[in-house]
PDB file of C-alpha atoms in Angstrom:
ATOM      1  CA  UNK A   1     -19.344   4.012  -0.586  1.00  0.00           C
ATOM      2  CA  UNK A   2     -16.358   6.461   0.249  1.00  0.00           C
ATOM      3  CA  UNK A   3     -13.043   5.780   0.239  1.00  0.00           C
ATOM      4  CA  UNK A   4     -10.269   6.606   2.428  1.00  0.00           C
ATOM      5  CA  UNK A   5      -9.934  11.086   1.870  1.00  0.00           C
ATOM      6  CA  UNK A   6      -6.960  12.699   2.848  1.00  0.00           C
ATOM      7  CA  UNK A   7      -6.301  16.150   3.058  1.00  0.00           C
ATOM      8  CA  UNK A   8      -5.164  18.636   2.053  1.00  0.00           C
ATOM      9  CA  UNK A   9      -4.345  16.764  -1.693  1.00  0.00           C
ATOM     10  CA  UNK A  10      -0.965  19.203  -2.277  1.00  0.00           C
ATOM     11  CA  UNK A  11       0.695  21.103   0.355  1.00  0.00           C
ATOM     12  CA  UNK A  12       3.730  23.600  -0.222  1.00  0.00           C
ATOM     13  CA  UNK A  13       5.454  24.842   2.835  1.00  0.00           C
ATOM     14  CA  UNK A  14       8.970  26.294   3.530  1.00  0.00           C
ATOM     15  CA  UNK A  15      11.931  24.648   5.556  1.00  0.00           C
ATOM     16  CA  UNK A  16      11.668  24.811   9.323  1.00  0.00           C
ATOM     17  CA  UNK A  17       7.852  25.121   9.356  1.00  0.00           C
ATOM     18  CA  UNK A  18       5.438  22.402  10.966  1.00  0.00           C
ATOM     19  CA  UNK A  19       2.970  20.655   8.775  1.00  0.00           C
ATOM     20  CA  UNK A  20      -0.200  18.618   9.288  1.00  0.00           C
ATOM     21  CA  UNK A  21      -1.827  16.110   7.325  1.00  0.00           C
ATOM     22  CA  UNK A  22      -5.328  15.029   7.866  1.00  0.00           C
ATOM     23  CA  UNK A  23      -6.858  11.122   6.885  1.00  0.00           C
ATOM     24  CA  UNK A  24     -10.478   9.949   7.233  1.00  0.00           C
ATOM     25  CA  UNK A  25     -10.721   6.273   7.042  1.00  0.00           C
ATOM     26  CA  UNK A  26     -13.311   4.295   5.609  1.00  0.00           C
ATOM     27  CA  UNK A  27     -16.205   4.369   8.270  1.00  0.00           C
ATOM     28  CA  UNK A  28     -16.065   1.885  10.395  1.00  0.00           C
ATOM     29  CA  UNK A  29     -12.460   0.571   9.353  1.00  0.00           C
ATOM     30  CA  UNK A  30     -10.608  -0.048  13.039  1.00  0.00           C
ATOM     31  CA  UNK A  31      -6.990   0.138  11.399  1.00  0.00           C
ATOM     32  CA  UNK A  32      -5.397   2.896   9.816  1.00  0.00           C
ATOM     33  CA  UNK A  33      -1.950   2.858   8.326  1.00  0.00           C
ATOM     34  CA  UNK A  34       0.356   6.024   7.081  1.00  0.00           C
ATOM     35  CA  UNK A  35       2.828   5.034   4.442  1.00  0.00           C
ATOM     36  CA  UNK A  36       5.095   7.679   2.495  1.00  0.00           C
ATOM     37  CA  UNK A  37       6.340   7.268  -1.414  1.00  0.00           C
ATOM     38  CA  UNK A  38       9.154   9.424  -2.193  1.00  0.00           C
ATOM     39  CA  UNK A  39       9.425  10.346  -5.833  1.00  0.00           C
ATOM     40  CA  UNK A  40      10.262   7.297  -7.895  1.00  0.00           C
ATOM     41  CA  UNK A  41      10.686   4.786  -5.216  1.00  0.00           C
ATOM     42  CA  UNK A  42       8.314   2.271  -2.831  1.00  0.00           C
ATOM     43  CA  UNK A  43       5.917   2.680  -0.092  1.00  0.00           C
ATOM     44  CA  UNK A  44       7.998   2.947   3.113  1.00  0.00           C
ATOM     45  CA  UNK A  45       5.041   2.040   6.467  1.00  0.00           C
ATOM     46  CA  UNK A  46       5.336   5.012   9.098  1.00  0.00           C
ATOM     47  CA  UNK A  47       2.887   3.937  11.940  1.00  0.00           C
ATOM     48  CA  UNK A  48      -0.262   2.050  12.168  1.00  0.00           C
ATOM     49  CA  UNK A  49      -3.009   2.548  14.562  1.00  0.00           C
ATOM     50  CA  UNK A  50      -5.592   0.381  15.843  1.00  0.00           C
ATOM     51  CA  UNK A  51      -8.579   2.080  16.846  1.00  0.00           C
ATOM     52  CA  UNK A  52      -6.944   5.442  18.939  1.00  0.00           C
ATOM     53  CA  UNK A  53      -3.343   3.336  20.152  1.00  0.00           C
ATOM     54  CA  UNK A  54       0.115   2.917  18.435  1.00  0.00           C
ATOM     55  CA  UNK A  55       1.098  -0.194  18.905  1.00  0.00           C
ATOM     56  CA  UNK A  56       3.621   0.017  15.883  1.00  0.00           C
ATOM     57  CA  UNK A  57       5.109   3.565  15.266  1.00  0.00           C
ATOM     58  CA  UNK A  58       8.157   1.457  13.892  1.00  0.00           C
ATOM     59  CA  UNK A  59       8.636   3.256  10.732  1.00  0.00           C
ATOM     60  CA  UNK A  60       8.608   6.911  11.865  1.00  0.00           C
ATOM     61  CA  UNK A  61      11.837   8.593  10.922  1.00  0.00           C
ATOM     62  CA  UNK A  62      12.725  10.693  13.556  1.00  0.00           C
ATOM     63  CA  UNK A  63      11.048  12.388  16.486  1.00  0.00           C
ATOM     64  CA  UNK A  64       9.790  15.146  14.097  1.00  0.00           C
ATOM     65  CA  UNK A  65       7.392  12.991  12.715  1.00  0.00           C
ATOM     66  CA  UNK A  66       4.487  12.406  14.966  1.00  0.00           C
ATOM     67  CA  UNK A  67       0.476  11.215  14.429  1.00  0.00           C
ATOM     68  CA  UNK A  68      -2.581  10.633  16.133  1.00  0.00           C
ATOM     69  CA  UNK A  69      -5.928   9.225  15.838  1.00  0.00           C
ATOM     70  CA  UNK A  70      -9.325  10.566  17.856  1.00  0.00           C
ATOM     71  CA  UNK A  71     -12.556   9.534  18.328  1.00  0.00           C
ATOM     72  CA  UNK A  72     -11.123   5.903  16.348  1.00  0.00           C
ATOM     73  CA  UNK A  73     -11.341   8.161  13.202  1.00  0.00           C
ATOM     74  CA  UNK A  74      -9.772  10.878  11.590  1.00  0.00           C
ATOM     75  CA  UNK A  75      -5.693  10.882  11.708  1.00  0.00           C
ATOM     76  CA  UNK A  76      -3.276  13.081  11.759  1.00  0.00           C
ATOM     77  CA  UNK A  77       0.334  13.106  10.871  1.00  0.00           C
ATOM     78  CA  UNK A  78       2.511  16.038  12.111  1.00  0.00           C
ATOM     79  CA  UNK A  79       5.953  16.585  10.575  1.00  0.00           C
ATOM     80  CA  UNK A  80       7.525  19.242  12.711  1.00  0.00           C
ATOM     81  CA  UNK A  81      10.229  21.544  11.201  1.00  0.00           C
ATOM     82  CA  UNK A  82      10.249  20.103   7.684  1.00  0.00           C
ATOM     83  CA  UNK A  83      13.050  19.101   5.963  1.00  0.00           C
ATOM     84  CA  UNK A  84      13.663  19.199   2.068  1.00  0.00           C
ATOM     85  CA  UNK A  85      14.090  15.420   2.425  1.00  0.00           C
ATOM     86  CA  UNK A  86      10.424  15.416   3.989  1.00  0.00           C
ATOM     87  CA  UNK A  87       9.344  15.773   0.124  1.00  0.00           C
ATOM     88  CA  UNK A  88       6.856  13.376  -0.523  1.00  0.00           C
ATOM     89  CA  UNK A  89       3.533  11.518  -0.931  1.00  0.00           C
ATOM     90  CA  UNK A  90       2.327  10.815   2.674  1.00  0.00           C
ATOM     91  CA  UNK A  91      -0.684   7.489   2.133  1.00  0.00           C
ATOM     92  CA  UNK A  92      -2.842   6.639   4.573  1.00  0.00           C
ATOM     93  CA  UNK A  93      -4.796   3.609   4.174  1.00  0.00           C
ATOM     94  CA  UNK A  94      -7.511   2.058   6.480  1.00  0.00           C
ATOM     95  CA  UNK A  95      -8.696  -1.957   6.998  1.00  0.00           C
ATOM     96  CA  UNK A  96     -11.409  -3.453   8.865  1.00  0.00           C
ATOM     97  CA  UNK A  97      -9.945  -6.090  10.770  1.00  0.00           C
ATOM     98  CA  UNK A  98      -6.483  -6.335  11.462  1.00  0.00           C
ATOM     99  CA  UNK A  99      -6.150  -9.323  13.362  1.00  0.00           C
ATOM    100  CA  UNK A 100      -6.226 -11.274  10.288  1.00  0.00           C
ATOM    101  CA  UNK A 101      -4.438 -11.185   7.563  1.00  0.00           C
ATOM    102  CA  UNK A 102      -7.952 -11.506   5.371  1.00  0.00           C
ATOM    103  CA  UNK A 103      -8.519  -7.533   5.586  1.00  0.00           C
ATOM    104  CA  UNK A 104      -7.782  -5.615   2.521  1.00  0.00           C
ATOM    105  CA  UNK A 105      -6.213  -2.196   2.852  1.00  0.00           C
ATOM    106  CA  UNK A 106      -7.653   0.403   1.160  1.00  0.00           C
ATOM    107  CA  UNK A 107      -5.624   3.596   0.813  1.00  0.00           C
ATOM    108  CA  UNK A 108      -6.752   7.247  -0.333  1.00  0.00           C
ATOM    109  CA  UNK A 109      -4.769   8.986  -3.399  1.00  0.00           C
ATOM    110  CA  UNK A 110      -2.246  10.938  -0.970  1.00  0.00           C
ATOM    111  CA  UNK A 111      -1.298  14.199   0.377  1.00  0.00           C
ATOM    112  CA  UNK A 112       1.989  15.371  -2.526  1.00  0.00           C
ATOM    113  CA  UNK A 113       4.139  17.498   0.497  1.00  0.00           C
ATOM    114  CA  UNK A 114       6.860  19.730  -0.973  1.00  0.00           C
ATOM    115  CA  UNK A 115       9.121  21.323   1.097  1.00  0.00           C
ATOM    116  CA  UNK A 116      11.333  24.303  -0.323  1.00  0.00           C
TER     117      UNK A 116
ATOM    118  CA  UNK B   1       8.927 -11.312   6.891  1.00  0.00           C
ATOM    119  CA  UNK B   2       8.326 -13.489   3.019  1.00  0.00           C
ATOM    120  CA  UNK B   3       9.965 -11.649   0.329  1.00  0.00           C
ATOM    121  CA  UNK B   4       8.717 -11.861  -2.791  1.00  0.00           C
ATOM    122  CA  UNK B   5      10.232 -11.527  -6.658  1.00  0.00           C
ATOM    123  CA  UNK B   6       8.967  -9.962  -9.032  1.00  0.00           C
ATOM    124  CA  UNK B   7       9.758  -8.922 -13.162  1.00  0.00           C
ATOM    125  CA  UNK B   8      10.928  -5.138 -13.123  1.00  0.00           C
ATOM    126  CA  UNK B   9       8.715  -4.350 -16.167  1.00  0.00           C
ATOM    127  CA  UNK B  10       6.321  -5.923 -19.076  1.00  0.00           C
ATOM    128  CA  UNK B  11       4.591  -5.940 -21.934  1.00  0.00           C
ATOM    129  CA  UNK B  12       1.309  -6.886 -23.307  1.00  0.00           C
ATOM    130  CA  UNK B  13      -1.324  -6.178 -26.198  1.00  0.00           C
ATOM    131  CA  UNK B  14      -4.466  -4.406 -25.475  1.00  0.00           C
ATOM    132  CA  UNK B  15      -6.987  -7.024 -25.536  1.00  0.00           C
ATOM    133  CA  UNK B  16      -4.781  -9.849 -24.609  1.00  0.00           C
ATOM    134  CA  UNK B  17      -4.269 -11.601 -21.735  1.00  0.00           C
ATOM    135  CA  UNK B  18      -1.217  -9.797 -18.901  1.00  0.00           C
ATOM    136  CA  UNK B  19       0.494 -13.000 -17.038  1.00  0.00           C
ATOM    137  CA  UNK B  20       1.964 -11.241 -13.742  1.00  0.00           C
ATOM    138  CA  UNK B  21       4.314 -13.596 -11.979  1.00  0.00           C
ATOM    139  CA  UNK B  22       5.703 -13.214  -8.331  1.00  0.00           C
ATOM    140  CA  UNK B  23       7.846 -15.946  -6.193  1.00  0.00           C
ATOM    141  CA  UNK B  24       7.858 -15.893  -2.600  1.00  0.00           C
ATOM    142  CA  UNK B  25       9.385 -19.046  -1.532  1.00  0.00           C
ATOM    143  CA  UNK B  26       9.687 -18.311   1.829  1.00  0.00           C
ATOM    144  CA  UNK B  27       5.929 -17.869   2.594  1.00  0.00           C
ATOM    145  CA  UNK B  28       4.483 -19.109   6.079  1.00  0.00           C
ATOM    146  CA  UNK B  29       1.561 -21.213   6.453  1.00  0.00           C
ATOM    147  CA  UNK B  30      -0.974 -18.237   7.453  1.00  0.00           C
ATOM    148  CA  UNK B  31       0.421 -15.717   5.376  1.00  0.00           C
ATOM    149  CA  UNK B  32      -1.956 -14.689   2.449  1.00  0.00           C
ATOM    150  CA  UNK B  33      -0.476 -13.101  -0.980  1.00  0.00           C
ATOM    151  CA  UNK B  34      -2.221  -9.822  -1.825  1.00  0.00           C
ATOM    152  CA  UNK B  35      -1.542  -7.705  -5.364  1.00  0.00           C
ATOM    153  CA  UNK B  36      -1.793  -4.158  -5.631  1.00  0.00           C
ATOM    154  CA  UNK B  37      -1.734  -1.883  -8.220  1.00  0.00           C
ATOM    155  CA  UNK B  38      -0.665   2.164  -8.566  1.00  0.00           C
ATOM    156  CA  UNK B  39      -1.649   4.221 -11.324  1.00  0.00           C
ATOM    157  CA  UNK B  40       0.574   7.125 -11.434  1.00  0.00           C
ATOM    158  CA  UNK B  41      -0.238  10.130  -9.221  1.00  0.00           C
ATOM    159  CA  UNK B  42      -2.592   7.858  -7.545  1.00  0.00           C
ATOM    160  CA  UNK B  43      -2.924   5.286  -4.097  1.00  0.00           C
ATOM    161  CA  UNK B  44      -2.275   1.729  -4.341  1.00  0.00           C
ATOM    162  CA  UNK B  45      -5.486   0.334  -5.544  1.00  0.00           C
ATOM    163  CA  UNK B  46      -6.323  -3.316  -3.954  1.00  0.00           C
ATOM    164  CA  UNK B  47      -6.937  -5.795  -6.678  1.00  0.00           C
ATOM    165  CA  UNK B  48      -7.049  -9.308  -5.243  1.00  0.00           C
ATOM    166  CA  UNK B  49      -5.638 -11.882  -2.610  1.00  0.00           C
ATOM    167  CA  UNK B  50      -5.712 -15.304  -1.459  1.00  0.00           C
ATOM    168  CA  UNK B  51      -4.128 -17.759   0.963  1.00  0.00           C
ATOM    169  CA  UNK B  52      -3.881 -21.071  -1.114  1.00  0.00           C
ATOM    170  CA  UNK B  53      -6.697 -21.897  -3.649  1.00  0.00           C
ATOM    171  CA  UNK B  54      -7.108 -19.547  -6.528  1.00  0.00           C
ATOM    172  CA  UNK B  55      -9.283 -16.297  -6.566  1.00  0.00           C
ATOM    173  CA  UNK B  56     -10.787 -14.594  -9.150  1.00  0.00           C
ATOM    174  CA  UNK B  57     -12.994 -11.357  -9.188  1.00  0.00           C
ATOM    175  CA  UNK B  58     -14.364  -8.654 -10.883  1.00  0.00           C
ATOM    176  CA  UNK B  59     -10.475  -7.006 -11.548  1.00  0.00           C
ATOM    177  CA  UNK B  60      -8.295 -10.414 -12.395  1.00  0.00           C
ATOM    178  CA  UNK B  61      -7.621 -13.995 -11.320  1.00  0.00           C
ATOM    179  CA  UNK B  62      -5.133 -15.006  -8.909  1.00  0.00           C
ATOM    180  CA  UNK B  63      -3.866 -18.612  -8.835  1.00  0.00           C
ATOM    181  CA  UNK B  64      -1.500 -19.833  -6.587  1.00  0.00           C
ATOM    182  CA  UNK B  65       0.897 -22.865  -7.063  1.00  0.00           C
ATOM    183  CA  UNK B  66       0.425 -25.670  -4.992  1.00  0.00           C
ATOM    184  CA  UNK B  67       3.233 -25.329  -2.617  1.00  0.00           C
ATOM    185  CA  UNK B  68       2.464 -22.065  -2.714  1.00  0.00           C
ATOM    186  CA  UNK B  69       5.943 -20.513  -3.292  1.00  0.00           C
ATOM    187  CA  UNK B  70       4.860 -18.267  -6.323  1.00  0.00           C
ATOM    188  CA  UNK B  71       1.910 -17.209  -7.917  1.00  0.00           C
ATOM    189  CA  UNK B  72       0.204 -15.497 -11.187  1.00  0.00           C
ATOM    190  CA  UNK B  73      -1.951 -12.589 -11.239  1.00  0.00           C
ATOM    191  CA  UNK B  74      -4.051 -12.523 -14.101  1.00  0.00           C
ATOM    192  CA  UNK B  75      -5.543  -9.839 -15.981  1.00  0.00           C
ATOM    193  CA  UNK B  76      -7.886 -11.311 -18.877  1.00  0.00           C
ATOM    194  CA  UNK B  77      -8.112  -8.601 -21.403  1.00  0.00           C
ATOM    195  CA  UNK B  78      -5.937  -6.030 -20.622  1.00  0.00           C
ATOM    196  CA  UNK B  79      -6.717  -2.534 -21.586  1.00  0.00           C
ATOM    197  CA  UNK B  80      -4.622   0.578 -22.132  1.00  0.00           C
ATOM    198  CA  UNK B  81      -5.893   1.747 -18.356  1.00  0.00           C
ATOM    199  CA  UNK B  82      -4.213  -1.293 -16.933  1.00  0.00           C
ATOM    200  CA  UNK B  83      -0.601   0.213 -17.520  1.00  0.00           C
ATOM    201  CA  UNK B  84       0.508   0.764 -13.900  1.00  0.00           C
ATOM    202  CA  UNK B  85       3.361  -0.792 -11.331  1.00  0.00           C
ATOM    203  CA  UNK B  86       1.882  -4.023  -9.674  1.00  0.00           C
ATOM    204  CA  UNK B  87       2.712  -5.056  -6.308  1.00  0.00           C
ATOM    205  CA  UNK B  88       2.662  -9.041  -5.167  1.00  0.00           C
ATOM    206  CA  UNK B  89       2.430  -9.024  -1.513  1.00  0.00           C
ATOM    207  CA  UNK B  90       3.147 -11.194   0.782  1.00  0.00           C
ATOM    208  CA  UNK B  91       1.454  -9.938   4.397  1.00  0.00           C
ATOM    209  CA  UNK B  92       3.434 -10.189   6.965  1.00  0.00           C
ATOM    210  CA  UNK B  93       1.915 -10.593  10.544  1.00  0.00           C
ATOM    211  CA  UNK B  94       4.450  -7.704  12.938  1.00  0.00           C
ATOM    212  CA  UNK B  95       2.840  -9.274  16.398  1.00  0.00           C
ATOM    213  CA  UNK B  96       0.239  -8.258  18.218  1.00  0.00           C
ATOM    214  CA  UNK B  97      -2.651  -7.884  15.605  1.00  0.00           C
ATOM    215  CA  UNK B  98      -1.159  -5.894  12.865  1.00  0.00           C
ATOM    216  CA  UNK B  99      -0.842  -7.413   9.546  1.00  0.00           C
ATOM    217  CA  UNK B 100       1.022  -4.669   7.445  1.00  0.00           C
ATOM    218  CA  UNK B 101       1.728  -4.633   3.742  1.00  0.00           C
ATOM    219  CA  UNK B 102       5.393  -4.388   2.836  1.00  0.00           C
ATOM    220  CA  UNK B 103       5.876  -2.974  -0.640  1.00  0.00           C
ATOM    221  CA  UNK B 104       8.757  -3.926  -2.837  1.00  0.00           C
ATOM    222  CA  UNK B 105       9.526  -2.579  -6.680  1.00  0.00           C
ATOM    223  CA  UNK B 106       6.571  -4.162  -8.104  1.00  0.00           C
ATOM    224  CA  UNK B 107       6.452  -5.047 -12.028  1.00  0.00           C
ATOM    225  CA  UNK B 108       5.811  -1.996 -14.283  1.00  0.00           C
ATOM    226  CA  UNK B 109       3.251  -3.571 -16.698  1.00  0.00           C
ATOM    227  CA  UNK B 110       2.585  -1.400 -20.368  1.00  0.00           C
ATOM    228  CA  UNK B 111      -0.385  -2.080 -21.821  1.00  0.00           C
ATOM    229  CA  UNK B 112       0.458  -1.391 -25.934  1.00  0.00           C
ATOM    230  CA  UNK B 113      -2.355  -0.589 -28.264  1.00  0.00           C
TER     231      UNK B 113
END
């Protein structure tokens, strides 16, 4: 079946300009997860959602960074007025069930964000 | 949260057998050990996970120590394709209902023809 797509796969933009990032979970998955991998280091968690709520936004960086979820879908994460240090691979990643730890997260390939 | 240990990098032989080890001696009672692995340029791919008997699937065999404080991920016959950074995970359970995955350095494992 499909996997977790995000979109767009690269995206160039210039300092100061908004960006949006789109992720469409695995169909039916309740939990969806954004992570971001800066070049040559970990996964650093941003937010998770279940179903359309936030309950843990913990790892957002700064109020430029915001995201939402419709329809207990498709997410998006909004990174207003980029910032070189913005440059990275933005992963989201969707479960079925996460109210137990016995739900595998499966995560798409990644939106590569450069900002110049 | 458990924190687990892991080798920075290792070999192995196409064909043979790649031993991955991870400690996490600090690991709760309901808190299972998942392993991951990234290919470059791509996501983490899930591979396998387990709470305290071993696992094994279509991708590797887990086993688990029996006070489970570390574990081995096992890849039977590794191939050239298997050369990728491997994540042991512990999940870690940030109240409410959201069991997160908490990514350290992972073990850089080259697969040599």
């Amino acid at each position: 079946g499909a996997g977790v797509s995000q979109s767009p796969s690269n995206k160039v933009t210039e300092k100061g300009k908004d960006v949006e990032l789109r992720c469409d979970p695995i169909s039916g998955h309740t939990a969806l997860y954004w992570y971001r991998q800066s070049l040559g280091q970990g996964l650093e968690f941003l937010i998770y959602f279940q179903g359309n709520s936030a309950p843990d936004k913990s790892g957002l960086p700064s109020d430029r960074f915001s995201a939402e979820r419709t329809g207990g879908s498709v997410s998006t994460l909004t990174i207003q007025r980029t910032q070189q240090e913005d440059s990275a691979v933005y992963l989201c990643a969707s479960s079925l069930n996460p109210t137990v730890g016995n739900s595998p997260l499966h995560f798409g390939n990644g939106t590569r964000l450069t900002v110049t | 949260d458990a924190k687990t240990t892991q080798p920075p990098s290792m070999d192995c032989a196409e064909g043979r057998a790649a031993n991955l080890p991870c400690n996490h001696s600090t690991i709760s009672g309901n808190e299972y050990v998942y392993w991951y692995r990234q290919i470059h340029s791509q996501g983490p791919q899930y591979i396998i996970h387990g709470l305290k008997n071993n696992e094994t699937n279509e991708m590797a065999s887990l086993i688990i120590t029996e006070d489970r404080k570390s574990s081995t991920l096992i890849l039977p016959h590794a191939t050239l394709r298997d050369t990728a950074v491997y994540y042991c995970i512990v999940r870690f359970y940030s109240g409410g209902s959201n069991y997160k995955l908490t990514f350290g350095k992972g073990t850089l494992l080259t697969v040599n023809p």
